[in-house]
């Protein structure tokens, strides 16, 4: 494994929301589409929650290796290998030198305070957008199903 470009401390419930927000921001920066950003943010929230449930406090590592974004917990001297999020980097995504990515992540962490209400609002928007996409995909299928045969 490569060296993580960013780590987050996980000790309090607030840290799970920070992990969610930072994941979404980094995924956006790397060029993932909004649906992937939302899925990754939700998955990382769950990974962070489960890791802390199992170990108490720990850290969440972010790394890029072999064109994969990997996010995984560590803590108490052990890596929880079954809890991780891995996603291939988008083909049309942005590329950064590892040092630049680390700097960007640190700056995001310093300059982007967590606003709990805004993060919950963002999560609701993501759920609504996903529901609307599903509904619009079903609409043509329903129309074909109910169109009388000629």
CSV table of C-alpha atoms in Angstrom, one decimal:
chain,number,residue,atom,x,y,z
A,1,UNK,CA,0.0,0.0,0.0
A,2,UNK,CA,1.1,3.6,-0.6
A,3,UNK,CA,1.3,6.3,2.0
A,4,UNK,CA,-2.0,8.0,2.7
A,5,UNK,CA,-2.2,11.6,1.4
A,6,UNK,CA,-4.7,12.5,4.2
A,7,UNK,CA,-5.9,11.2,7.5
A,8,UNK,CA,-8.8,12.1,9.8
A,9,UNK,CA,-9.1,11.4,13.5
A,10,UNK,CA,-12.2,9.5,14.4
A,11,UNK,CA,-13.3,9.7,18.0
A,12,UNK,CA,-16.7,11.5,18.2
A,13,UNK,CA,-19.9,11.2,16.2
A,14,UNK,CA,-19.1,14.7,14.7
A,15,UNK,CA,-16.0,13.1,13.1
A,16,UNK,CA,-18.2,10.8,11.0
A,17,UNK,CA,-19.9,13.8,9.4
A,18,UNK,CA,-16.5,15.4,8.8
A,19,UNK,CA,-15.3,12.2,7.1
A,20,UNK,CA,-18.5,12.3,4.9
A,21,UNK,CA,-18.0,15.9,4.0
A,22,UNK,CA,-14.3,15.6,3.2
A,23,UNK,CA,-14.9,12.5,1.1
A,24,UNK,CA,-17.5,14.3,-0.9
A,25,UNK,CA,-15.2,17.3,-1.4
A,26,UNK,CA,-12.2,15.1,-2.4
A,27,UNK,CA,-14.3,13.0,-4.8
A,28,UNK,CA,-15.6,16.1,-6.5
A,29,UNK,CA,-12.1,17.5,-6.8
A,30,UNK,CA,-10.9,14.2,-8.4
A,31,UNK,CA,-13.7,14.4,-11.0
A,32,UNK,CA,-16.2,11.8,-9.7
A,33,UNK,CA,-19.8,12.5,-10.8
A,34,UNK,CA,-22.3,13.7,-8.2
A,35,UNK,CA,-23.9,10.3,-7.8
A,36,UNK,CA,-20.5,8.6,-7.1
A,37,UNK,CA,-19.7,11.5,-4.7
A,38,UNK,CA,-22.9,10.9,-2.7
A,39,UNK,CA,-22.4,7.1,-2.7
A,40,UNK,CA,-18.8,7.4,-1.5
A,41,UNK,CA,-19.7,9.9,1.1
A,42,UNK,CA,-22.4,7.7,2.5
A,43,UNK,CA,-20.2,4.6,2.4
A,44,UNK,CA,-17.3,6.4,4.2
A,45,UNK,CA,-19.7,7.7,6.9
A,46,UNK,CA,-20.7,4.0,7.5
A,47,UNK,CA,-17.1,2.8,7.5
A,48,UNK,CA,-16.1,5.5,10.0
A,49,UNK,CA,-19.0,4.7,12.2
A,50,UNK,CA,-18.3,0.9,12.2
A,51,UNK,CA,-14.6,1.4,12.7
A,52,UNK,CA,-15.2,3.5,15.8
A,53,UNK,CA,-17.8,1.0,17.1
A,54,UNK,CA,-15.3,-1.8,16.8
A,55,UNK,CA,-12.1,0.1,18.0
A,56,UNK,CA,-13.2,3.1,20.0
A,57,UNK,CA,-11.1,5.8,18.4
A,58,UNK,CA,-9.0,5.6,15.3
A,59,UNK,CA,-8.0,7.3,12.0
A,60,UNK,CA,-9.4,7.2,8.5
A,61,UNK,CA,-6.8,7.1,5.7
A,62,UNK,CA,-7.2,8.4,2.2
A,63,UNK,CA,-4.8,7.2,-0.5
A,64,UNK,CA,-4.6,7.0,-4.3
A,65,UNK,CA,-2.8,3.9,-5.7
A,66,UNK,CA,-3.0,2.1,-9.0
A,67,UNK,CA,-5.7,4.6,-10.2
A,68,UNK,CA,-7.9,3.7,-7.2
A,69,UNK,CA,-9.1,6.0,-4.5
A,70,UNK,CA,-8.9,4.0,-1.2
A,71,UNK,CA,-10.4,5.1,2.1
A,72,UNK,CA,-9.9,2.9,5.0
A,73,UNK,CA,-9.7,3.0,8.8
A,74,UNK,CA,-6.8,2.2,11.0
A,75,UNK,CA,-6.5,2.4,14.7
A,76,UNK,CA,-5.3,0.6,17.8
A,77,UNK,CA,-2.3,-0.7,15.9
A,78,UNK,CA,-4.4,-2.7,13.4
A,79,UNK,CA,-5.9,-2.0,10.0
A,80,UNK,CA,-9.5,-3.1,9.6
A,81,UNK,CA,-9.2,-4.6,6.1
A,82,UNK,CA,-12.8,-5.5,5.6
A,83,UNK,CA,-13.9,-1.9,6.2
A,84,UNK,CA,-12.9,0.2,3.2
A,85,UNK,CA,-14.1,2.1,0.2
A,86,UNK,CA,-12.3,1.7,-3.1
A,87,UNK,CA,-13.3,3.4,-6.3
A,88,UNK,CA,-11.4,3.6,-9.6
A,89,UNK,CA,-10.5,7.2,-10.5
A,90,UNK,CA,-12.7,8.6,-13.2
A,91,UNK,CA,-11.2,8.3,-16.7
A,92,UNK,CA,-11.8,12.0,-17.3
A,93,UNK,CA,-10.9,13.0,-13.8
A,94,UNK,CA,-8.3,15.5,-12.7
A,95,UNK,CA,-4.8,14.2,-11.9
A,96,UNK,CA,-2.7,15.6,-9.1
A,97,UNK,CA,0.7,14.9,-7.8
A,98,UNK,CA,0.4,13.2,-4.5
A,99,UNK,CA,2.0,16.1,-2.7
A,100,UNK,CA,-0.5,18.5,-4.3
A,101,UNK,CA,-3.4,16.2,-3.3
A,102,UNK,CA,-2.1,16.1,0.3
A,103,UNK,CA,-1.8,19.9,0.4
A,104,UNK,CA,-5.4,20.3,-1.1
A,105,UNK,CA,-6.8,17.9,1.5
A,106,UNK,CA,-5.1,19.7,4.4
A,107,UNK,CA,-6.3,23.0,3.1
A,108,UNK,CA,-9.9,21.7,2.7
A,109,UNK,CA,-9.7,20.4,6.3
A,110,UNK,CA,-8.5,23.8,7.6
A,111,UNK,CA,-10.8,26.0,5.5
A,112,UNK,CA,-14.0,24.1,5.4
A,113,UNK,CA,-15.7,24.0,8.8
A,114,UNK,CA,-18.3,21.4,9.4
A,115,UNK,CA,-21.8,22.9,9.3
A,116,UNK,CA,-24.1,20.1,10.6
A,117,UNK,CA,-27.3,21.5,9.2
A,118,UNK,CA,-25.7,22.1,5.8
A,119,UNK,CA,-24.3,18.6,5.6
A,120,UNK,CA,-27.7,17.1,6.5
A,121,UNK,CA,-29.3,19.3,3.9
A,122,UNK,CA,-26.8,18.2,1.3
A,123,UNK,CA,-27.5,14.5,2.2
A,124,UNK,CA,-31.2,15.2,1.7
A,125,UNK,CA,-30.5,16.8,-1.7
A,126,UNK,CA,-28.5,13.8,-2.8
A,127,UNK,CA,-31.3,11.4,-1.8
A,128,UNK,CA,-33.9,13.5,-3.6
A,129,UNK,CA,-31.7,13.6,-6.8
A,130,UNK,CA,-31.2,9.9,-6.7
A,131,UNK,CA,-35.0,9.3,-6.2
A,132,UNK,CA,-35.8,11.7,-9.1
A,133,UNK,CA,-33.3,9.8,-11.4
A,134,UNK,CA,-34.9,6.5,-10.5
A,135,UNK,CA,-38.4,7.9,-11.2
A,136,UNK,CA,-37.4,9.4,-14.5
A,137,UNK,CA,-35.8,6.0,-15.5
A,138,UNK,CA,-38.9,4.2,-14.7
A,139,UNK,CA,-41.2,6.6,-16.5
A,140,UNK,CA,-40.3,5.4,-20.1
A,141,UNK,CA,-40.6,1.8,-19.0
A,142,UNK,CA,-44.1,2.4,-17.6
A,143,UNK,CA,-45.1,4.3,-20.8
A,144,UNK,CA,-44.0,1.4,-23.0
A,145,UNK,CA,-45.8,-1.1,-20.7
A,146,UNK,CA,-49.1,0.8,-21.0
A,147,UNK,CA,-49.0,1.8,-24.7
A,148,UNK,CA,-51.6,-0.2,-26.6
A,149,UNK,CA,-50.3,-2.5,-29.3
A,150,UNK,CA,-51.1,-1.4,-32.9
